Amino acid sequence: MQRFAALYRRLDRSTSLLEKRAALVDYFRLAPAEDAAWALWLLVGGKVGGAKARIAGTRELREWIAEESGLPDWLVEASHDHVGDLAETLALLLGEPAKNATDVGLATWIQQRLLPVANAAPEVRREVIVNAWRQLPMSERFVFNKLLTGALRVGVSQGLVQKALAELSGLDVSLVAQRMLGFQAPTAGFMQGLLSKEAQAGDTALPYPFFLASPLEGEPSALGGIEAWLLEWKWDGIRVQLIRRGSEIALWSRGEERMDGRFPEIEADLARLARDAVIDGELLAWRADQPMPMPFIALQTRIQRRKPGPAVLAKTPVRVLAYDLLELDGEDLRQQSLQQRRAALTELLQTHDSPLLQLSPQVQANDWNAAAALREQARERGVEGFMLKQLASPYRHGRKRGDWWKWKVEPLTIDAVLLYAQSGHGRRSTLYTDYTFGVWDGDQLVPIAKAYSGLDDTQILVLDKWIRAHTTERFGPVRAVEPLQVFELGFEAVNRSARHKSGVAVRFPRILRWRQDKPAAEADVLETLRAVAR
């Protein structure tokens, strides 16, 4: 734990990406493979034990620290409110141990002490955790608590970790990123395979790192002539890579999840492909007799079922619109131009001739003004706007600016009332930055969206102070507030939803502005959302 705690301190104290990268290289060079695997798992967002392994809830941790420290519950709560971070609060409320225990590695702490008591009786879990608090010095205790609370945020992106591992191993960063897409469990074997210069058995099932578009913030005319660009509709589905390599058939989502079994008709269609290939595209719920895709929410019934039955398959049929061809007959095509890749993709799909796997159509426009006029049809077509892709561009990985842009339509807007607030995470853990908003349904306010972004630091501080002064009830970490503050929210779409009390679900809500000029009584009504819901 000493080595991992030291890494955490170096990362937390530095604002330089080069210094953070050097700290990661130093750690992974010296750490045992099992410790390195767990460190990697945690740094890229993995949790100890996952969702089903209960080691300690936040309420239990507060109760146990109160008992061990001899402090009353109210003082523990007040300390937490003041410090803002539960892991740090738990570390501070006990003094340093009389003598440091023998150092135990990160993997040993997790695999031999924490995971064996997951889901055990409270007294069993309490004994393990309290013993750790009594043994570990404060700096290590703080990091140990971070493992328990699942809040290991230390300003390190997955891309930075991949660059550090590429530097250490001498591998190309794209290969490291590709292998990490198969990161399902933190083991020494995975870590050794990840950094190996030899081809790995699992490589044939792995996708390539996805190339992501950047938002177009100005006018597209700044990109030069339209003839240098491919225009496609921006579909609202699941970004996927379809892999056919010999007998290996795999579907991977952009969220780094292999979707075996969820879309059996696509897997079967991919097996009939004439040649081995890796195809990048968008998976959409789409009835054959309809001119546009079904709303994204329709896909949720498919995502949640690993083996959908005939009724589900019939209710929510799917197809893939293919964007790009990344590999053909084992040859990596990513360094070829988009124009070359699309020509090869067109030929492959024409030969395949399947309604389940089709080419994403190119939108024809003579100039950017004509494209802007077509873009106004986006919502009528069930899409979010345009994708703009430079025809000469290679297929990169990550969000590299310049070659691919998403030119989305202006958001739908609504004025909603702030109903609930919850504290944020990391450096904003002492402030209320996560908000729930509602609109009027008759004489009642009904929650319709949560939003976390859109206010600047000054506004957040002012609103945080207002929330604390106007709290009406508390529900754990959530505060209900007087329904007085109105905010303009932007969102991409609104769909009918039986899963929400309001009957609607908004897509990608965010705060556009704080309407301090508007009373709550003049906020929008639920019927406004229902009227535009698909």
Coordinates of C-alpha atoms in Angstrom, one line a residue:
M1 CA 0.0 0.0 0.0
Q2 CA 3.0 2.3 0.6
R3 CA 3.9 2.4 -3.1
F4 CA 0.4 3.0 -4.3
A5 CA -0.2 5.7 -1.6
A6 CA 3.0 7.4 -2.8
L7 CA 1.8 7.3 -6.4
Y8 CA -1.5 8.8 -5.3
R9 CA 0.2 11.7 -3.5
R10 CA 2.5 12.4 -6.5
L11 CA -0.5 12.5 -8.9
D12 CA -2.7 14.5 -6.5
R13 CA 0.0 17.2 -5.9
S14 CA 1.0 17.7 -9.5
T15 CA -0.8 19.8 -12.2
S16 CA 1.7 18.9 -14.9
L17 CA 0.8 16.1 -17.3
L18 CA 4.4 15.3 -17.8
E19 CA 5.0 15.0 -14.1
K20 CA 1.9 12.8 -13.7
R21 CA 3.1 10.6 -16.6
A22 CA 6.5 10.3 -15.1
A23 CA 5.0 9.2 -11.8
L24 CA 2.9 6.6 -13.5
V25 CA 6.0 5.2 -15.4
D26 CA 8.0 5.0 -12.2
Y27 CA 5.2 3.2 -10.4
F28 CA 4.4 0.6 -13.1
R29 CA 8.2 0.0 -13.6
L30 CA 8.7 -1.1 -10.0
A31 CA 5.3 -2.4 -8.8
P32 CA 4.7 -6.2 -8.8
A33 CA 2.4 -7.3 -11.6
E34 CA -0.6 -8.0 -9.4
D35 CA -0.3 -4.6 -7.7
A36 CA 0.2 -2.9 -11.0
A37 CA -3.0 -4.6 -12.4
W38 CA -5.1 -3.3 -9.5
A39 CA -3.6 0.2 -9.7
L40 CA -4.4 0.3 -13.4
W41 CA -8.0 -1.0 -12.7
L42 CA -8.6 1.7 -10.1
L43 CA -7.0 4.6 -12.1
V44 CA -9.2 4.0 -15.1
G45 CA -12.4 3.9 -13.0
G46 CA -12.7 0.3 -11.8
K47 CA -14.2 -0.4 -8.4
V48 CA -13.1 -2.9 -5.7
G49 CA -15.4 -5.8 -6.1
G50 CA -17.8 -4.1 -8.5
A51 CA -21.5 -3.3 -7.9
K52 CA -22.4 -6.7 -6.3
A53 CA -19.6 -6.9 -3.7
R54 CA -20.6 -4.9 -0.6
I55 CA -17.7 -4.1 1.6
A56 CA -18.9 -1.0 3.4
G57 CA -21.6 1.6 2.8
T58 CA -21.0 5.2 3.5
R59 CA -23.4 5.1 6.5
E60 CA -21.6 2.1 8.0
L61 CA -18.3 3.9 7.6
R62 CA -19.6 6.9 9.4
E63 CA -21.0 4.8 12.2
W64 CA -17.8 2.7 12.6
I65 CA -15.5 5.8 12.7
A66 CA -17.8 7.4 15.3
E67 CA -17.5 4.2 17.5
E68 CA -13.8 3.9 17.1
S69 CA -13.0 7.6 17.6
G70 CA -15.5 8.1 20.4
L71 CA -17.0 11.1 18.7
P72 CA -20.8 11.7 18.6
D73 CA -22.5 11.1 15.2
W74 CA -23.3 14.8 14.8
L75 CA -19.7 15.7 15.1
V76 CA -18.7 13.1 12.5
E77 CA -21.4 14.5 10.2
A78 CA -20.2 18.1 10.8
S79 CA -16.6 17.1 10.1
H80 CA -17.7 15.5 6.9
D81 CA -19.6 18.6 5.9
H82 CA -16.5 20.7 6.6
V83 CA -13.9 18.5 4.9
G84 CA -16.2 17.6 2.1
D85 CA -14.5 14.3 1.2
L86 CA -15.6 11.2 3.2
A87 CA -12.3 9.3 2.7
E88 CA -10.3 12.2 4.1
T89 CA -12.7 12.7 7.0
L90 CA -12.3 9.0 8.0
A91 CA -8.5 9.3 7.8
L92 CA -8.4 12.4 10.0
L93 CA -10.7 11.3 12.8
L94 CA -8.1 8.7 14.1
G95 CA -4.6 9.5 15.1
E96 CA -1.5 7.9 13.7
P97 CA -0.8 4.3 14.8
A98 CA 1.7 3.7 17.6
K99 CA 3.9 1.9 15.2
N100 CA 3.6 1.2 11.5
A101 CA 2.6 -2.4 10.6
T102 CA 4.5 -4.4 8.0
D103 CA 3.7 -3.0 4.5
V104 CA 1.2 -5.0 2.6
G105 CA 0.8 -4.7 -1.2
L106 CA -2.2 -3.2 -2.9
A107 CA -3.3 -6.6 -4.4
T108 CA -3.0 -8.3 -1.0
W109 CA -5.1 -5.7 0.7
I110 CA -7.8 -6.1 -1.9
Q111 CA -7.7 -9.8 -2.8
Q112 CA -6.9 -11.3 0.6
R113 CA -8.5 -8.9 3.0
L114 CA -11.3 -6.9 1.4
L115 CA -12.8 -9.2 -1.2
P116 CA -13.1 -12.3 1.1
V117 CA -15.4 -10.3 3.4
A118 CA -17.5 -8.8 0.7
N119 CA -21.2 -9.2 1.5
A120 CA -20.4 -10.7 4.9
A121 CA -22.2 -9.8 8.1
P122 CA -21.6 -6.2 9.2
E123 CA -19.5 -7.2 12.2
V124 CA -17.1 -9.2 10.0
R125 CA -16.6 -6.4 7.5
R126 CA -16.3 -3.9 10.4
E127 CA -13.4 -5.8 12.0
V128 CA -11.4 -5.9 8.8
I129 CA -11.8 -2.2 8.1
V130 CA -11.3 -1.0 11.6
N131 CA -8.1 -3.1 11.9
A132 CA -6.9 -1.4 8.7
W133 CA -7.6 2.0 10.1
R134 CA -5.6 1.1 13.3
Q135 CA -2.6 -0.2 11.3
L136 CA -2.2 2.2 8.5
P137 CA -0.5 5.6 8.8
M138 CA -2.8 8.5 7.8
S139 CA -1.5 8.9 4.2
E140 CA -2.1 5.2 3.5
R141 CA -5.4 5.2 5.4
F142 CA -6.7 8.0 3.2
V143 CA -6.0 6.0 0.1
F144 CA -7.4 2.8 1.7
N145 CA -10.6 4.8 2.4
K146 CA -10.7 5.9 -1.3
L147 CA -10.8 2.2 -2.2
L148 CA -13.8 1.7 0.1
T149 CA -15.7 4.8 -1.1
G150 CA -15.0 4.2 -4.8
A151 CA -13.9 7.8 -5.3
L152 CA -10.4 7.5 -6.6
R153 CA -10.3 10.6 -8.7
V154 CA -6.9 12.0 -9.0
G155 CA -6.8 14.0 -12.3
V156 CA -5.5 11.2 -14.5
S157 CA -7.2 10.3 -17.7
Q158 CA -7.2 6.9 -19.3
G159 CA -5.3 8.4 -22.2
L160 CA -2.5 9.6 -19.9
V161 CA -2.2 6.1 -18.3
Q162 CA -2.0 4.5 -21.7
K163 CA 0.8 6.9 -22.8
A164 CA 2.7 6.0 -19.6
L165 CA 2.4 2.3 -20.3
A166 CA 3.4 2.8 -23.9
E167 CA 6.5 4.7 -22.8
L168 CA 7.4 1.9 -20.3
S169 CA 6.8 -1.0 -22.6
G170 CA 8.0 0.5 -25.9
L171 CA 4.7 -0.4 -27.6
D172 CA 2.6 1.9 -29.7
V173 CA 0.0 3.7 -27.6
S174 CA -2.7 2.6 -30.0
L175 CA -1.9 -1.1 -29.2
V176 CA -1.9 -0.4 -25.5
A177 CA -5.3 1.3 -25.9
Q178 CA -6.6 -1.6 -28.0
R179 CA -5.6 -4.2 -25.4
M180 CA -7.1 -2.2 -22.6
L181 CA -10.5 -2.4 -24.3
G182 CA -10.3 -6.1 -23.2
F183 CA -9.6 -5.2 -19.5
Q184 CA -12.2 -7.2 -17.7
A185 CA -10.4 -8.2 -14.5
P186 CA -7.2 -6.9 -12.7
T187 CA -4.8 -9.9 -12.8
A188 CA -1.0 -10.2 -13.2
G189 CA -1.6 -12.2 -16.4
F190 CA -3.5 -9.3 -18.0
M191 CA -0.8 -6.9 -17.0
Q192 CA 1.9 -9.0 -18.5
G193 CA 0.0 -9.5 -21.7
L194 CA -0.8 -5.8 -21.9
L195 CA 2.8 -4.9 -22.0
S196 CA 4.1 -7.8 -24.0
K197 CA 5.7 -7.2 -27.4
E198 CA 4.4 -10.6 -28.6
A199 CA 1.0 -11.0 -30.2
Q200 CA -1.6 -12.1 -27.6
A201 CA -4.3 -14.8 -28.0
G202 CA -7.0 -12.4 -27.1
D203 CA -6.0 -9.8 -29.6
T204 CA -8.2 -11.3 -32.4
A205 CA -11.4 -10.4 -30.4
L206 CA -10.3 -6.8 -29.6
P207 CA -11.6 -3.7 -31.3
Y208 CA -9.5 -0.7 -32.2
P209 CA -9.7 2.4 -30.0
F210 CA -12.6 4.5 -31.3
F211 CA -12.0 7.8 -33.1
L212 CA -14.2 10.4 -31.6
A213 CA -15.4 13.7 -33.1
S214 CA -15.1 17.1 -31.5
P215 CA -18.0 19.6 -31.3
L216 CA -18.0 22.2 -34.0
E217 CA -18.2 25.5 -32.2
G218 CA -18.0 28.0 -35.1
E219 CA -19.2 28.0 -38.7
P220 CA -18.2 25.1 -40.9
S221 CA -17.0 27.5 -43.6
A222 CA -13.9 27.9 -41.5
L223 CA -13.0 24.3 -42.5
G224 CA -12.5 25.2 -46.1
G225 CA -14.4 24.0 -49.1
I226 CA -17.2 21.4 -48.6
E227 CA -15.7 19.2 -51.3
A228 CA -13.0 18.1 -48.9
W229 CA -15.5 16.7 -46.4
L230 CA -17.8 13.7 -46.1
L231 CA -21.2 14.7 -44.6
E232 CA -23.2 12.0 -42.7
W233 CA -26.2 12.3 -40.4
K234 CA -25.3 12.1 -36.8
W235 CA -27.3 9.0 -35.7
D236 CA -28.4 8.6 -32.1
G237 CA -27.7 5.0 -31.3
I238 CA -24.9 2.8 -29.9
R239 CA -21.5 3.4 -31.4
V240 CA -20.1 -0.1 -32.2
Q241 CA -17.3 -2.0 -33.8
L242 CA -18.2 -5.2 -35.5
I243 CA -15.4 -7.8 -35.6
R244 CA -15.2 -10.7 -37.9
R245 CA -11.8 -12.4 -37.8
G246 CA -12.1 -16.1 -38.9
S247 CA -14.4 -17.8 -36.4
E248 CA -14.2 -14.9 -34.0
I249 CA -17.4 -12.7 -34.0
A250 CA -17.6 -9.8 -31.6
L251 CA -19.6 -6.6 -31.0
W252 CA -18.0 -3.9 -28.9
S253 CA -19.6 -0.7 -27.7
R254 CA -17.7 2.6 -27.4
G255 CA -18.1 2.1 -23.7
E256 CA -15.6 -0.7 -23.9
E257 CA -18.2 -3.4 -23.4
R258 CA -18.4 -6.6 -25.4
M259 CA -22.1 -7.1 -26.2
D260 CA -22.2 -10.9 -26.8
G261 CA -25.7 -12.2 -27.1
R262 CA -27.6 -9.0 -26.9
F263 CA -27.9 -8.6 -30.7
P264 CA -27.9 -12.1 -32.0
E265 CA -29.3 -11.1 -35.4
I266 CA -26.3 -8.8 -36.0
E267 CA -23.8 -11.5 -34.9
A268 CA -25.4 -14.0 -37.3
D269 CA -25.4 -11.4 -40.1
L270 CA -21.7 -10.6 -39.4
A271 CA -20.8 -14.3 -39.6
R272 CA -22.2 -14.3 -43.2
L273 CA -19.9 -11.5 -44.3
A274 CA -17.8 -12.6 -47.3
R275 CA -14.5 -11.4 -45.8
D276 CA -12.9 -10.8 -42.4
A277 CA -13.3 -7.2 -41.4
V278 CA -13.6 -4.7 -38.5
I279 CA -16.4 -2.2 -39.2
D280 CA -17.1 1.0 -37.2
G281 CA -20.8 2.1 -37.2
E282 CA -23.9 2.9 -35.3
L283 CA -26.4 0.3 -34.0
L284 CA -30.0 1.6 -34.1
A285 CA -33.4 0.4 -33.3
W286 CA -35.2 0.6 -36.6
R287 CA -38.3 -1.1 -38.1
A288 CA -37.9 -2.0 -41.7
D289 CA -41.2 -0.3 -42.6
Q290 CA -40.2 3.0 -41.0
P291 CA -38.3 5.9 -42.6
M292 CA -36.4 6.8 -39.5
P293 CA -34.9 5.1 -36.5
M294 CA -36.8 4.5 -33.2
P295 CA -35.7 6.7 -30.2
F296 CA -32.6 5.7 -28.4
I297 CA -34.7 4.7 -25.4
A298 CA -36.0 1.8 -27.4
L299 CA -32.5 0.2 -27.3
Q300 CA -32.5 0.0 -23.5
T301 CA -34.6 -3.1 -23.5
R302 CA -32.0 -4.8 -25.8
I303 CA -29.0 -3.6 -23.8
Q304 CA -30.3 -5.0 -20.6
R305 CA -30.9 -8.5 -21.9
R306 CA -28.0 -10.8 -22.6
K307 CA -30.3 -13.3 -24.4
P308 CA -33.3 -11.5 -25.7
G309 CA -36.3 -13.7 -26.5
P310 CA -38.4 -13.7 -29.7
A311 CA -40.9 -11.1 -28.4
V312 CA -38.1 -8.6 -27.6
L313 CA -36.4 -9.2 -31.0
A314 CA -39.7 -8.6 -32.8
K315 CA -40.6 -5.5 -30.7
T316 CA -37.2 -3.8 -31.1
P317 CA -35.5 -4.8 -34.4
V318 CA -32.1 -3.4 -35.0
R319 CA -29.7 -2.6 -37.8
V320 CA -26.1 -1.2 -38.1
L321 CA -25.3 1.8 -40.3
A322 CA -21.6 1.4 -41.1
Y323 CA -19.3 4.4 -41.1
D324 CA -15.9 3.1 -41.6
L325 CA -13.7 0.0 -42.4
L326 CA -10.8 -0.3 -40.1
E327 CA -9.5 -3.7 -41.1
L328 CA -10.0 -6.0 -44.1
D329 CA -8.7 -9.6 -44.4
G330 CA -6.3 -8.9 -41.5
E331 CA -4.9 -5.7 -43.0
D332 CA -5.0 -2.6 -40.8
L333 CA -6.5 0.2 -42.9
R334 CA -6.5 3.0 -40.4
Q335 CA -3.7 4.9 -42.0
Q336 CA -5.4 5.0 -45.4
S337 CA -7.6 8.0 -46.2
L338 CA -11.3 8.0 -45.3
Q339 CA -12.0 8.1 -49.0
Q340 CA -10.1 4.9 -49.6
R341 CA -11.6 3.2 -46.6
R342 CA -15.1 4.2 -47.5
A343 CA -14.7 2.9 -51.1
A344 CA -13.6 -0.5 -49.7
L345 CA -16.5 -0.5 -47.2
T346 CA -19.0 0.3 -50.0
E347 CA -17.7 -2.6 -52.1
L348 CA -17.8 -5.0 -49.1
L349 CA -21.4 -4.1 -48.2
Q350 CA -22.7 -4.1 -51.7
T351 CA -21.5 -7.7 -52.0
H352 CA -23.0 -8.5 -48.6
D353 CA -26.4 -7.0 -49.5
S354 CA -28.0 -7.2 -46.1
P355 CA -30.7 -5.0 -44.6
L356 CA -29.1 -5.4 -41.2
L357 CA -25.7 -4.0 -42.2
Q358 CA -25.9 -1.0 -44.4
L359 CA -23.7 1.9 -45.4
S360 CA -24.4 5.2 -43.6
P361 CA -25.5 7.4 -46.5
Q362 CA -23.5 10.4 -47.6
V363 CA -25.4 13.6 -47.5
Q364 CA -24.9 15.6 -50.7
A365 CA -24.6 19.5 -50.5
N366 CA -23.1 21.9 -52.9
D367 CA -21.9 24.3 -50.3
W368 CA -22.1 25.0 -46.5
N369 CA -25.2 27.1 -46.9
A370 CA -27.0 24.2 -48.5
A371 CA -25.7 21.9 -45.8
A372 CA -27.0 24.3 -43.1
A373 CA -30.5 24.2 -44.8
L374 CA -30.4 20.3 -44.8
R375 CA -29.3 20.3 -41.2
E376 CA -32.6 21.9 -40.2
Q377 CA -34.3 18.7 -41.1
A378 CA -32.3 16.7 -38.5
R379 CA -35.0 16.3 -35.8
E380 CA -37.6 15.3 -38.4
R381 CA -35.2 12.5 -39.4
G382 CA -34.6 11.4 -35.8
V383 CA -30.9 12.5 -35.9
E384 CA -28.8 15.1 -34.0
G385 CA -27.3 17.0 -36.9
F386 CA -24.3 16.2 -39.1
M387 CA -20.9 14.5 -38.8
L388 CA -18.2 16.2 -40.8
K389 CA -15.2 14.0 -41.7
Q390 CA -12.2 15.1 -43.8
L391 CA -11.9 12.7 -46.7
A392 CA -8.1 12.7 -46.5
S393 CA -8.1 11.8 -42.8
P394 CA -6.7 8.6 -41.3
Y395 CA -8.7 6.8 -38.6
R396 CA -7.1 8.1 -35.4
H397 CA -7.9 7.1 -31.8
G398 CA -9.4 9.2 -29.1
R399 CA -10.7 12.7 -29.5
K400 CA -8.1 14.2 -31.9
R401 CA -9.3 17.6 -33.1
G402 CA -9.3 18.7 -36.8
D403 CA -10.4 15.7 -38.9
W404 CA -13.8 14.7 -37.5
W405 CA -16.4 17.2 -36.2
K406 CA -20.0 16.9 -35.0
W407 CA -22.2 19.7 -36.2
K408 CA -25.3 19.3 -34.0
V409 CA -28.6 21.2 -34.2
E410 CA -29.3 23.8 -31.6
P411 CA -30.6 22.2 -28.4
L412 CA -34.2 22.2 -27.4
T413 CA -34.7 24.4 -24.3
I414 CA -37.1 24.6 -21.4
D415 CA -37.2 26.7 -18.2
A416 CA -37.3 24.4 -15.1
V417 CA -37.2 24.9 -11.3
L418 CA -34.4 23.6 -9.1
L419 CA -35.9 21.0 -6.7
Y420 CA -32.9 19.0 -5.3
A421 CA -29.1 19.4 -5.0
Q422 CA -26.3 17.0 -4.2
S423 CA -22.7 17.6 -3.5
G424 CA -20.2 17.0 -6.3
H425 CA -17.1 14.8 -6.5
G426 CA -13.4 15.3 -6.2
R427 CA -12.4 19.0 -5.9
R428 CA -16.1 20.0 -5.9
S429 CA -17.1 17.6 -3.1
T430 CA -17.6 20.4 -0.7
L431 CA -20.1 22.2 -3.0
Y432 CA -23.6 21.4 -4.2
T433 CA -23.1 21.0 -8.0
D434 CA -25.4 18.2 -9.0
Y435 CA -29.0 19.4 -9.5
T436 CA -32.4 18.0 -10.2
F437 CA -35.0 20.1 -12.0
G438 CA -38.7 20.0 -12.4
V439 CA -41.6 21.5 -14.4
W440 CA -45.2 22.2 -13.6
D441 CA -47.8 19.4 -14.0
G442 CA -50.9 21.2 -12.8
D443 CA -50.1 22.8 -9.5
Q444 CA -47.2 20.3 -8.8
L445 CA -43.6 20.3 -9.8
V446 CA -42.5 17.0 -11.4
P447 CA -38.8 16.1 -11.7
I448 CA -37.7 15.8 -15.4
A449 CA -33.9 16.1 -15.5
K450 CA -30.6 16.1 -13.7
A451 CA -27.8 18.4 -14.8
Y452 CA -24.2 18.9 -13.6
S453 CA -22.7 21.4 -16.0
G454 CA -23.3 24.9 -17.4
L455 CA -22.6 27.2 -14.4
D456 CA -19.2 29.0 -13.9
D457 CA -17.3 28.8 -10.6
T458 CA -18.8 32.1 -9.3
Q459 CA -22.4 31.0 -10.0
I460 CA -21.7 27.7 -8.3
L461 CA -20.5 29.4 -5.2
V462 CA -23.5 31.7 -5.1
L463 CA -25.9 28.9 -5.7
D464 CA -24.3 26.6 -3.1
K465 CA -24.7 29.3 -0.5
W466 CA -28.4 29.7 -1.5
I467 CA -29.0 26.0 -1.3
R468 CA -27.7 25.7 2.2
A469 CA -29.9 28.6 3.3
H470 CA -33.0 27.3 1.6
T471 CA -32.9 23.6 2.3
T472 CA -36.3 22.2 3.3
E473 CA -35.5 18.5 3.7
R474 CA -32.5 16.1 3.6
F475 CA -32.5 12.6 2.1
G476 CA -29.0 11.3 2.9
P477 CA -26.6 13.4 0.7
V478 CA -29.5 15.0 -1.2
R479 CA -31.1 18.3 -0.1
A480 CA -34.6 19.4 -1.2
V481 CA -34.8 23.2 -1.6
E482 CA -37.4 25.8 -1.8
P483 CA -38.7 25.8 -5.4
L484 CA -37.7 29.3 -6.3
Q485 CA -34.8 29.2 -8.7
V486 CA -35.4 28.9 -12.4
F487 CA -32.8 27.6 -15.0
E488 CA -32.9 27.3 -18.7
L489 CA -32.0 23.8 -19.7
G490 CA -30.8 22.6 -23.0
F491 CA -31.2 19.0 -24.3
E492 CA -31.0 17.0 -27.5
A493 CA -34.3 15.2 -27.6
V494 CA -37.2 14.1 -25.4
N495 CA -38.8 10.6 -25.5
R496 CA -41.8 9.0 -23.9
S497 CA -40.8 6.8 -21.0
A498 CA -42.8 4.6 -18.7
R499 CA -39.7 4.3 -16.4
H500 CA -40.0 8.0 -15.3
K501 CA -42.6 9.5 -13.1
S502 CA -43.0 12.4 -15.5
G503 CA -43.6 10.0 -18.4
V504 CA -40.7 11.6 -20.4
A505 CA -37.0 11.3 -20.6
V506 CA -34.7 14.1 -21.9
R507 CA -31.4 13.4 -23.6
F508 CA -28.2 15.0 -22.5
P509 CA -29.6 17.8 -20.3
R510 CA -27.3 20.7 -19.3
I511 CA -27.7 24.2 -17.8
L512 CA -27.7 27.0 -20.3
R513 CA -28.3 29.9 -18.0
W514 CA -29.6 30.9 -14.6
R515 CA -33.0 32.7 -15.0
Q516 CA -32.8 34.9 -12.0
D517 CA -35.2 37.2 -13.9
K518 CA -38.0 34.7 -13.9
P519 CA -40.3 33.5 -11.0
A520 CA -40.9 29.8 -10.5
A521 CA -44.6 30.2 -11.4
E522 CA -43.6 31.0 -15.0
A523 CA -41.5 27.9 -15.5
D524 CA -42.5 25.5 -18.3
V525 CA -45.2 22.9 -18.0
L526 CA -44.9 19.1 -18.5
E527 CA -47.2 19.2 -21.5
T528 CA -44.6 21.2 -23.4
L529 CA -42.2 18.3 -23.2
R530 CA -44.9 15.7 -23.9
A531 CA -45.8 17.7 -27.1
V532 CA -42.3 17.2 -28.6
A533 CA -41.7 13.7 -27.2
R534 CA -41.2 10.8 -29.6

